Short mmCIF file of C-alpha atoms in Angstrom, two decimals:
data_model
loop_
_atom_site.label_atom_id
_atom_site.label_comp_id
_atom_site.label_asym_id
_atom_site.label_seq_id
_atom_site.Cartn_x
_atom_site.Cartn_y
_atom_site.Cartn_z
CA MET A 1 7.89 1.14 -29.24
CA ARG A 2 5.78 4.25 -29.71
CA ILE A 3 2.30 4.56 -28.21
CA LEU A 4 -0.04 7.48 -28.80
CA ILE A 5 -2.98 7.82 -26.43
CA LYS A 6 -5.58 10.07 -28.06
CA ASN A 7 -8.19 12.27 -26.37
CA ALA A 8 -7.86 10.87 -22.87
CA THR A 9 -9.12 12.80 -19.87
CA VAL A 10 -5.81 13.14 -18.03
CA VAL A 11 -6.07 13.38 -14.23
CA ASN A 12 -2.82 14.85 -12.95
CA GLU A 13 -1.52 17.44 -10.48
CA GLY A 14 -4.95 18.61 -9.38
CA LEU A 15 -6.36 19.08 -12.88
CA MET A 16 -8.39 17.19 -15.46
CA LYS A 17 -7.79 17.89 -19.12
CA ILE A 18 -8.59 16.12 -22.39
CA THR A 19 -5.33 15.73 -24.27
CA ASP A 20 -2.99 13.35 -26.12
CA VAL A 21 0.00 11.55 -24.62
CA LEU A 22 2.88 10.22 -26.74
CA ILE A 23 5.08 7.50 -25.28
CA VAL A 24 8.42 6.70 -26.85
CA GLY A 25 10.26 3.74 -25.42
CA GLU A 26 9.98 3.75 -21.63
CA ARG A 27 9.05 7.40 -21.19
CA ILE A 28 6.43 10.02 -21.88
CA GLU A 29 7.74 12.19 -24.68
CA THR A 30 4.94 14.67 -25.38
CA ILE A 31 1.69 15.77 -23.72
CA SER A 32 -0.27 18.01 -26.08
CA ASN A 33 -3.41 18.39 -28.14
CA ASN A 34 -3.66 16.92 -31.63
CA ILE A 35 -0.42 14.90 -31.64
CA THR A 36 0.14 12.92 -34.83
CA ASP A 37 2.64 10.08 -35.18
CA ASN A 38 2.33 7.65 -38.08
CA GLU A 39 4.70 5.16 -36.44
CA ALA A 40 2.85 4.96 -33.12
CA HIS A 41 0.38 2.38 -31.90
CA ILE A 42 -2.81 4.40 -31.39
CA ILE A 43 -5.02 4.04 -28.34
CA GLU A 44 -8.33 5.83 -28.84
CA ALA A 45 -9.20 6.97 -25.31
CA GLU A 46 -12.13 9.33 -25.79
CA GLY A 47 -14.35 9.06 -22.72
CA LEU A 48 -11.65 7.26 -20.73
CA TYR A 49 -9.56 8.62 -17.84
CA LEU A 50 -5.76 8.43 -17.83
CA LEU A 51 -4.14 8.36 -14.38
CA PRO A 52 -0.53 7.99 -13.28
CA GLY A 53 0.19 4.39 -12.34
CA ILE A 54 -0.69 3.66 -8.71
CA ILE A 55 2.26 3.28 -6.32
CA ASP A 56 1.55 0.99 -3.37
CA ASP A 57 4.01 1.40 -0.51
CA GLN A 58 2.88 -1.59 1.54
CA VAL A 59 2.49 -5.10 0.20
CA HIS A 60 3.38 -8.62 1.36
CA PHE A 61 4.11 -10.74 -1.71
CA ARG A 62 5.35 -13.70 0.38
CA GLU A 63 8.43 -14.69 -1.63
CA PRO A 64 10.67 -16.38 -0.60
CA GLY A 65 9.45 -18.95 1.87
CA LEU A 66 5.68 -18.49 1.80
CA THR A 67 4.95 -19.12 -1.86
CA SER A 68 1.91 -21.29 -1.15
CA LYS A 69 0.14 -17.99 -0.44
CA ALA A 70 1.62 -15.79 -3.16
CA THR A 71 4.65 -15.07 -5.32
CA ILE A 72 6.16 -11.90 -6.67
CA TYR A 73 4.97 -12.99 -10.12
CA SER A 74 1.38 -13.80 -9.14
CA GLU A 75 0.77 -10.72 -7.03
CA SER A 76 2.51 -8.31 -9.42
CA LYS A 77 0.19 -9.65 -12.11
CA ALA A 78 -2.82 -8.94 -9.91
CA ALA A 79 -1.36 -5.51 -9.15
CA ALA A 80 -1.08 -4.72 -12.87
CA ALA A 81 -4.73 -5.68 -13.35
CA GLY A 82 -5.51 -3.24 -10.52
CA GLY A 83 -3.66 -0.31 -12.10
CA ILE A 84 -0.70 -0.57 -9.70
CA THR A 85 2.55 0.00 -11.59
CA SER A 86 4.98 0.08 -8.61
CA TYR A 87 5.04 -1.52 -5.18
CA MET A 88 7.18 -1.65 -2.04
CA GLU A 89 7.28 -5.01 -0.29
CA MET A 90 7.66 -5.98 3.35
CA PRO A 91 10.39 -8.07 5.03
CA ASN A 92 8.31 -10.79 6.73
CA THR A 93 9.20 -13.45 4.21
CA ILE A 94 11.08 -16.62 5.22
CA PRO A 95 13.82 -15.97 6.01
CA ASN A 96 12.99 -12.47 7.25
CA THR A 97 14.77 -9.82 5.21
CA LEU A 98 17.26 -8.85 7.93
CA THR A 99 20.55 -8.82 5.98
CA GLN A 100 21.64 -6.88 2.93
CA GLN A 101 22.22 -10.16 1.08
CA LEU A 102 18.71 -11.43 1.75
CA LEU A 103 17.41 -8.05 0.59
CA GLU A 104 19.31 -8.28 -2.69
CA ASP A 105 18.08 -11.85 -3.18
CA LYS A 106 14.52 -10.52 -3.32
CA TYR A 107 15.52 -7.88 -5.87
CA THR A 108 16.99 -10.66 -8.00
CA ILE A 109 13.71 -12.60 -7.94
CA ALA A 110 11.73 -9.47 -8.85
CA SER A 111 14.06 -8.61 -11.73
CA GLN A 112 13.15 -11.96 -13.27
CA THR A 113 9.44 -12.26 -12.46
CA SER A 114 7.76 -8.97 -11.44
CA LEU A 115 5.47 -7.55 -14.11
CA VAL A 116 5.51 -4.10 -12.47
CA ASN A 117 8.14 -1.91 -10.79
CA TYR A 118 9.39 -2.84 -7.35
CA SER A 119 11.27 -1.95 -4.22
CA PHE A 120 11.80 -3.94 -1.01
CA PHE A 121 12.05 -2.69 2.53
CA MET A 122 15.01 -3.71 4.65
CA GLY A 123 13.73 -5.35 7.83
CA ILE A 124 14.81 -4.17 11.25
CA ASN A 125 14.56 -5.74 14.69
CA LYS A 126 16.44 -5.26 17.92
CA ASP A 127 19.30 -7.51 16.77
CA ASN A 128 20.28 -6.15 13.35
CA LEU A 129 20.63 -2.39 13.81
CA GLU A 130 24.10 -2.17 12.30
CA GLU A 131 23.10 -4.22 9.28
CA ALA A 132 19.95 -2.16 8.71
CA LEU A 133 21.89 1.09 8.87
CA LYS A 134 23.94 -0.03 5.85
CA THR A 135 20.86 0.32 3.64
CA ASN A 136 21.48 2.29 0.44
CA THR A 137 18.85 5.03 0.35
CA GLU A 138 19.15 5.47 -3.43
CA ASN A 139 18.29 1.83 -4.16
CA VAL A 140 16.00 0.86 -1.27
CA CYS A 141 12.73 2.49 -0.20
CA GLY A 142 13.38 2.34 3.55
CA ILE A 143 13.61 0.16 6.65
CA THR A 144 10.68 -1.28 8.59
CA ASP A 145 9.58 -3.67 11.30
CA ASP A 146 6.18 -4.29 9.70
CA GLY A 147 5.15 -7.93 9.71
CA LEU A 148 8.20 -9.14 11.58
CA TYR A 149 6.27 -9.39 14.85
CA PHE A 150 4.44 -12.41 13.46
CA ASN A 151 7.61 -14.45 13.76
CA ASN A 152 8.69 -13.73 17.32
CA ASP A 153 7.27 -13.01 20.75
CA GLU A 154 8.99 -9.68 21.23
CA GLY A 155 6.52 -7.51 19.35
CA ILE A 156 7.04 -4.46 17.20
CA LEU A 157 9.53 -1.64 17.73
CA ALA A 158 6.84 0.80 18.85
CA ASN A 159 6.97 -1.06 22.17
CA TYR A 160 10.69 -0.41 22.69
CA PRO A 161 11.32 3.32 23.19
CA ASP A 162 14.97 2.83 24.20
CA PHE A 163 15.71 1.03 20.94
CA LEU A 164 13.79 3.66 18.94
CA GLU A 165 15.93 6.36 20.57
CA LYS A 166 19.03 4.54 19.34
CA LEU A 167 17.59 3.95 15.86
CA PHE A 168 16.24 7.46 15.35
CA SER A 169 19.45 9.08 16.57
CA ARG A 170 21.50 7.27 13.92
CA SER A 171 19.31 6.58 10.89
CA GLU A 172 19.35 8.70 7.74
CA THR A 173 16.93 6.34 6.02
CA LEU A 174 13.15 6.61 5.88
CA ILE A 175 11.77 4.47 8.71
CA ALA A 176 8.28 3.00 8.36
CA LEU A 177 6.61 1.49 11.40
CA HIS A 178 3.58 -0.49 12.50
CA SER A 179 2.21 1.12 15.65
CA GLU A 180 0.24 -0.84 18.27
CA ASP A 181 0.89 -1.40 21.98
CA ASP A 182 1.52 -5.07 22.74
CA ALA A 183 0.83 -4.86 26.46
CA ILE A 184 -2.65 -3.44 25.89
CA ILE A 185 -3.40 -6.05 23.22
CA LYS A 186 -2.28 -8.89 25.52
CA ARG A 187 -4.41 -7.54 28.36
CA ASN A 188 -7.46 -7.28 26.12
CA THR A 189 -6.85 -10.73 24.65
CA GLU A 190 -6.83 -12.35 28.06
CA TRP A 191 -10.05 -10.59 29.09
CA TYR A 192 -11.89 -11.82 25.99
CA ARG A 193 -10.37 -15.29 26.29
CA LYS A 194 -11.89 -15.53 29.77
CA GLN A 195 -15.28 -14.54 28.37
CA TYR A 196 -15.32 -16.77 25.27
CA GLY A 197 -12.46 -19.27 25.47
CA ALA A 198 -11.11 -20.03 22.00
CA ASP A 199 -14.37 -18.97 20.33
CA ILE A 200 -13.92 -15.21 20.51
CA PRO A 201 -16.29 -13.58 17.97
CA PHE A 202 -14.45 -11.80 15.18
CA ASP A 203 -16.27 -8.56 15.96
CA CYS A 204 -14.22 -8.46 19.17
CA HIS A 205 -11.03 -8.02 17.11
CA PRO A 206 -11.20 -4.17 17.16
CA LYS A 207 -11.80 -4.32 20.90
CA ILE A 208 -8.74 -6.50 21.42
CA ARG A 209 -6.51 -4.56 19.03
CA SER A 210 -8.22 -1.44 20.29
CA GLU A 211 -8.11 2.29 19.69
CA GLU A 212 -6.24 2.59 22.99
CA ALA A 213 -3.55 0.18 21.75
CA CYS A 214 -3.06 2.19 18.57
CA VAL A 215 -3.16 5.63 20.17
CA THR A 216 -0.77 4.73 22.99
CA ALA A 217 1.90 3.37 20.65
CA THR A 218 1.55 6.13 18.05
CA LYS A 219 1.90 8.87 20.68
CA ARG A 220 5.01 7.17 22.05
CA VAL A 221 6.68 6.87 18.64
CA LEU A 222 5.75 10.41 17.62
CA GLN A 223 7.35 11.87 20.73
CA ILE A 224 10.67 10.17 20.04
CA ALA A 225 10.71 10.87 16.29
CA ARG A 226 9.96 14.57 16.72
CA LYS A 227 12.91 14.88 19.07
CA HIS A 228 15.27 13.49 16.42
CA ASN A 229 13.52 15.02 13.36
CA ASN A 230 13.56 11.69 11.55
CA ARG A 231 11.91 10.78 8.27
CA LEU A 232 9.25 8.57 9.78
CA HIS A 233 6.26 7.06 8.04
CA PHE A 234 3.36 5.38 9.84
CA PHE A 235 1.77 2.45 8.07
CA HIS A 236 -2.00 1.73 8.15
CA ILE A 237 -3.40 4.28 10.61
CA SER A 238 -6.75 2.80 11.66
CA THR A 239 -8.36 5.32 14.04
CA LEU A 240 -9.59 8.88 13.77
CA ALA A 241 -7.94 9.62 17.13
CA GLU A 242 -4.52 8.81 15.66
CA ALA A 243 -5.17 10.70 12.44
CA ASN A 244 -5.78 13.84 14.47
CA PHE A 245 -2.18 13.68 15.74
CA PHE A 246 -0.78 14.50 12.30
CA ASP A 247 0.10 17.86 10.77
CA ASN A 248 -1.89 19.25 7.83
CA THR A 249 -0.20 22.64 7.59
CA THR A 250 3.24 21.63 6.29
CA PRO A 251 3.56 20.89 2.55
CA ILE A 252 3.98 17.19 1.86
CA SER A 253 7.45 17.68 0.39
CA GLU A 254 8.60 19.21 3.68
CA LYS A 255 6.97 16.84 6.16
CA ARG A 256 9.33 14.80 8.30
CA ILE A 257 6.53 12.59 9.66
CA THR A 258 3.90 11.15 7.32
CA ALA A 259 1.10 8.61 7.60
CA GLU A 260 -1.27 6.55 5.51
CA ALA A 261 -4.69 4.97 5.44
CA CYS A 262 -5.35 1.57 3.89
CA ILE A 263 -8.11 0.44 1.57
CA HIS A 264 -9.75 -1.95 4.05
CA HIS A 265 -9.93 0.72 6.76
CA LEU A 266 -11.59 3.10 4.27
CA TRP A 267 -14.20 0.60 3.04
CA PHE A 268 -15.10 -1.79 5.86
CA SER A 269 -16.16 -1.12 9.46
CA ASP A 270 -16.93 -3.21 12.52
CA GLN A 271 -20.45 -3.62 11.13
CA ASP A 272 -19.00 -5.96 8.48
CA TYR A 273 -17.53 -8.58 10.84
CA GLN A 274 -20.87 -10.35 11.21
CA LYS A 275 -20.98 -11.08 7.46
CA LEU A 276 -17.28 -11.44 6.61
CA GLY A 277 -15.73 -12.60 9.89
CA SER A 278 -12.11 -13.70 9.51
CA LYS A 279 -11.92 -12.44 5.92
CA ILE A 280 -11.59 -8.89 7.26
CA LYS A 281 -9.35 -9.73 10.19
CA TRP A 282 -6.38 -7.36 9.79
CA ASN A 283 -3.78 -5.89 12.14
CA PRO A 284 -4.44 -3.09 12.99
CA ALA A 285 -8.09 -4.05 13.18
CA ILE A 286 -10.90 -2.57 11.11
CA LYS A 287 -12.72 -0.39 13.61
CA THR A 288 -15.86 1.75 13.82
CA GLU A 289 -17.90 3.50 11.17
CA GLN A 290 -16.75 6.77 12.76
CA ASP A 291 -13.13 5.72 12.29
CA LYS A 292 -13.75 4.69 8.68
CA ASN A 293 -15.36 8.02 7.81
CA GLY A 294 -12.81 9.94 9.87
CA LEU A 295 -9.87 8.37 8.04
CA LEU A 296 -11.29 9.44 4.70
CA GLN A 297 -11.90 12.95 6.01
CA SER A 298 -8.33 13.03 7.34
CA LEU A 299 -7.07 12.19 3.85
CA LEU A 300 -9.14 15.03 2.41
CA GLU A 301 -7.76 17.38 5.09
CA ASN A 302 -4.16 16.21 4.42
CA ARG A 303 -3.56 14.87 7.92
CA LEU A 304 -3.09 11.49 6.28
CA ASP A 305 -0.89 11.62 3.22
CA ILE A 306 -1.30 8.48 1.14
CA ILE A 307 -3.51 5.44 0.49
CA ALA A 308 -1.98 1.95 0.51
CA THR A 309 -3.24 -1.64 0.50
CA ASP A 310 -1.29 -3.68 3.08
CA HIS A 311 -1.93 -6.52 0.61
CA ALA A 312 -1.31 -9.61 2.75
CA PRO A 313 -2.64 -12.82 1.18
CA HIS A 314 -3.25 -16.04 3.08
CA THR A 315 -4.90 -19.20 1.85
CA LEU A 316 -8.55 -19.69 2.73
CA LYS A 317 -7.51 -22.53 5.01
CA GLU A 318 -5.25 -20.12 6.91
CA LYS A 319 -8.13 -17.64 7.20
CA SER A 320 -10.42 -20.34 8.64
CA GLY A 321 -11.02 -21.66 12.13
CA THR A 322 -11.33 -19.91 15.46
CA TYR A 323 -10.30 -16.35 16.27
CA PHE A 324 -6.83 -17.53 17.31
CA GLU A 325 -6.41 -19.84 14.31
CA ALA A 326 -7.44 -17.43 11.54
CA MET A 327 -4.50 -15.37 10.32
CA SER A 328 -4.65 -11.60 9.95
CA GLY A 329 -4.44 -9.97 6.53
CA GLY A 330 -5.96 -10.31 3.09
CA PRO A 331 -5.38 -9.66 -0.64
CA LEU A 332 -6.14 -6.20 -2.03
CA VAL A 333 -3.92 -5.00 -4.90
CA GLN A 334 -6.29 -5.97 -7.71
CA HIS A 335 -9.24 -4.14 -6.16
CA ALA A 336 -7.75 -1.08 -4.44
CA LEU A 337 -8.24 1.42 -7.26
CA PRO A 338 -11.77 0.16 -8.06
CA VAL A 339 -12.64 0.68 -4.36
CA MET A 340 -11.42 4.27 -4.44
CA LEU A 341 -13.25 4.91 -7.71
CA GLU A 342 -16.40 3.57 -6.06
CA LEU A 343 -15.92 6.13 -3.27
CA PHE A 344 -15.61 8.73 -6.04
CA HIS A 345 -18.97 7.63 -7.46
CA GLN A 346 -20.42 7.96 -3.95
CA GLY A 347 -19.28 11.59 -3.90
CA LYS A 348 -16.81 11.04 -1.07
CA ILE A 349 -13.53 11.84 -2.87
CA SER A 350 -12.51 13.43 -6.17
CA LEU A 351 -10.49 11.78 -8.91
CA GLU A 352 -7.82 14.43 -8.43
CA LYS A 353 -7.53 13.59 -4.73
CA ILE A 354 -7.33 9.85 -5.46
CA VAL A 355 -4.39 10.50 -7.79
CA GLU A 356 -2.75 12.78 -5.24
CA LYS A 357 -2.98 10.17 -2.47
CA MET A 358 -2.18 7.05 -4.50
CA CYS A 359 0.42 8.44 -6.92
CA HIS A 360 1.85 11.94 -6.36
CA ASN A 361 2.27 11.85 -2.60
CA VAL A 362 3.78 8.37 -2.53
CA ALA A 363 6.43 9.55 -4.98
CA LEU A 364 7.05 12.66 -2.87
CA ILE A 365 7.26 10.86 0.49
CA TYR A 366 9.72 8.26 -0.76
CA LYS A 367 11.50 10.62 -3.17
CA ILE A 368 10.94 8.20 -6.05
CA LYS A 369 12.70 9.35 -9.18
CA GLU A 370 10.66 10.21 -12.29
CA ARG A 371 7.44 8.42 -11.39
CA GLY A 372 4.08 9.22 -9.83
CA TYR A 373 3.10 11.94 -12.31
CA ILE A 374 2.11 12.28 -15.95
CA ARG A 375 4.97 14.50 -17.06
CA GLU A 376 7.14 14.73 -20.15
CA GLY A 377 10.39 12.88 -19.52
CA TYR A 378 8.93 10.71 -16.74
CA PHE A 379 8.59 6.96 -17.03
CA ALA A 380 5.37 6.00 -18.78
CA ASP A 381 3.61 4.33 -15.84
CA LEU A 382 -0.07 4.89 -16.61
CA VAL A 383 -3.51 3.41 -16.06
CA LEU A 384 -6.47 3.92 -18.36
CA VAL A 385 -9.87 3.65 -16.65
CA ASP A 386 -13.47 3.55 -17.82
CA ILE A 387 -15.31 5.08 -14.87
CA ASN A 388 -18.67 3.96 -16.26
CA LYS A 389 -18.11 0.26 -16.99
CA PRO A 390 -19.71 -1.86 -14.25
CA TRP A 391 -18.34 -5.26 -13.31
CA THR A 392 -18.56 -7.66 -10.39
CA VAL A 393 -15.81 -9.46 -8.49
CA THR A 394 -16.20 -13.23 -8.95
CA PRO A 395 -13.97 -16.23 -8.28
CA ASN A 396 -13.28 -16.43 -12.02
CA ASN A 397 -11.74 -12.95 -12.25
CA ILE A 398 -9.72 -12.97 -9.02
CA LEU A 399 -6.01 -13.13 -9.90
CA TYR A 400 -4.42 -13.56 -6.46
CA LYS A 401 -2.69 -16.90 -5.98
CA CYS A 402 -4.80 -17.45 -2.85
CA LYS A 403 -7.91 -17.24 -5.09
CA TRP A 404 -10.19 -15.27 -2.78
CA SER A 405 -11.05 -11.67 -2.02
CA PRO A 406 -13.04 -9.88 0.71
CA PHE A 407 -14.71 -8.08 -2.23
CA GLU A 408 -16.17 -11.20 -3.81
CA ASP A 409 -19.67 -10.43 -5.20
CA GLN A 410 -18.99 -6.69 -4.90
CA ALA A 411 -20.18 -4.69 -7.92
CA PHE A 412 -17.93 -1.83 -9.00
CA LYS A 413 -18.93 0.96 -11.36
CA SER A 414 -15.43 1.56 -12.79
CA LYS A 415 -13.10 -0.80 -14.62
CA ILE A 416 -9.40 -0.69 -15.39
CA ILE A 417 -8.89 -1.01 -19.15
CA LYS A 418 -5.12 -0.84 -19.62
CA THR A 419 -2.05 -0.63 -17.41
CA ILE A 420 1.19 0.66 -18.93
CA VAL A 421 4.50 0.03 -17.16
CA ASN A 422 7.65 1.74 -18.46
CA GLY A 423 5.97 2.26 -21.82
CA THR A 424 4.79 -1.35 -22.20
CA ILE A 425 1.10 -2.26 -22.15
CA VAL A 426 1.21 -4.97 -19.48
CA PHE A 427 -2.54 -5.32 -18.88
CA ASN A 428 -5.03 -4.89 -21.71
CA ASN A 429 -8.72 -5.66 -21.18
CA GLY A 430 -8.00 -8.83 -19.23
CA ALA A 431 -4.98 -9.96 -21.28
CA PHE A 432 -1.37 -9.72 -20.13
CA ASN A 433 1.89 -9.00 -21.90
CA GLU A 434 4.63 -10.76 -19.93
CA SER A 435 7.46 -10.06 -22.36
CA LYS A 436 9.11 -7.56 -20.01
CA THR A 437 9.58 -7.23 -16.28
CA GLY A 438 9.33 -4.07 -14.21
CA MET A 439 12.23 -1.95 -12.99
CA ARG A 440 13.83 -1.43 -9.62
CA LEU A 441 12.67 1.90 -8.22
CA LYS A 442 15.31 4.57 -7.69
CA PHE A 443 15.22 7.28 -5.02
CA SER A 444 16.77 10.65 -4.39
CA LYS A 445 19.52 10.33 -1.81
CA ILE A 446 18.32 13.18 0.40
CA ARG A 447 15.30 11.78 2.28
#
């Protein structure tokens, strides 16, 4: 298969340039002006923007064990429609991904059903250290505790400094952690329970899962990681106070500690709980307007390194009920890039910076081989966008298996036209090509 994209405005490596891109097979062969190829399928892209495919390092696709919410197939399809060409998935499936065999089982499912490229985190808790340390760093993106706290009463690893000392002293793998202090959250929960009983208002969520809970845990983990010089990545930083802890003087390729912001923390604030309630209940919580704006500024200042989704679908029934009944998390992969492009239209971030934070830096942090850039010889993972084609999120165009979105009725100014994965047009103006599946991501051994 040969594809020739003509006259696209390519956004890549800090520059925008109108040029042609020739794809041969799975890879980009030539980037140049005035390419001709009589055998190629031509895509006329004048006026459209060509970006590297988005790489999302934090999703929960729910398979195996929770397939009433989502499957690798359904959510990878939604991801393709959102311009995401690669994802890294979390271990809080059922059973939890706590053995190498269970990890490989998920890769087998993805090899048969995922429409985009994939990697899966190895899960770690206090009982499987030896098993987690067997993780192959060339075939697996990293190890994490994210999501696992939902299935036990012990909480996340940020609350166990002695165990982190043991883990950080031995691990040569990238470690990605969720960082909140359980003791503070429990204390806050009991205070609000005494005030409201079971009917705690959802706008109390950021006061329960508070700035103090986030800051306390993040400071604790940072202190231990810096002592051991680990490759540590912080998922979903939600407060400006935490963002200020991170270094913006070291080049991204040399950083040993990195951190991210998520789409929901960049778009929503505590002012939105009154309207959306449980639909924007996430852990860590969506916090203040100051935090929202501060996280975006921290991305621009390079204190925060990447943008992710934390795509975590639940059924509407699971998102209903009282504060204690409604589950935390929501679906995002289909709408993440349109959200960031909306922030571009608002003058808050450039297209070049969006590409840096959603493509280049993710590839650099995880040492992903031959992806994340528009370069000759790299895999042809690309997304073609019309930045001036308005559309509105409706129930009819939501692709998540759970069939809802916190962005329902939101009008976006930019629309994804095509998504190309390994040289195959997977998404094309609302239609899908399911003839091929994505590839397992590969990583450089030195992390």
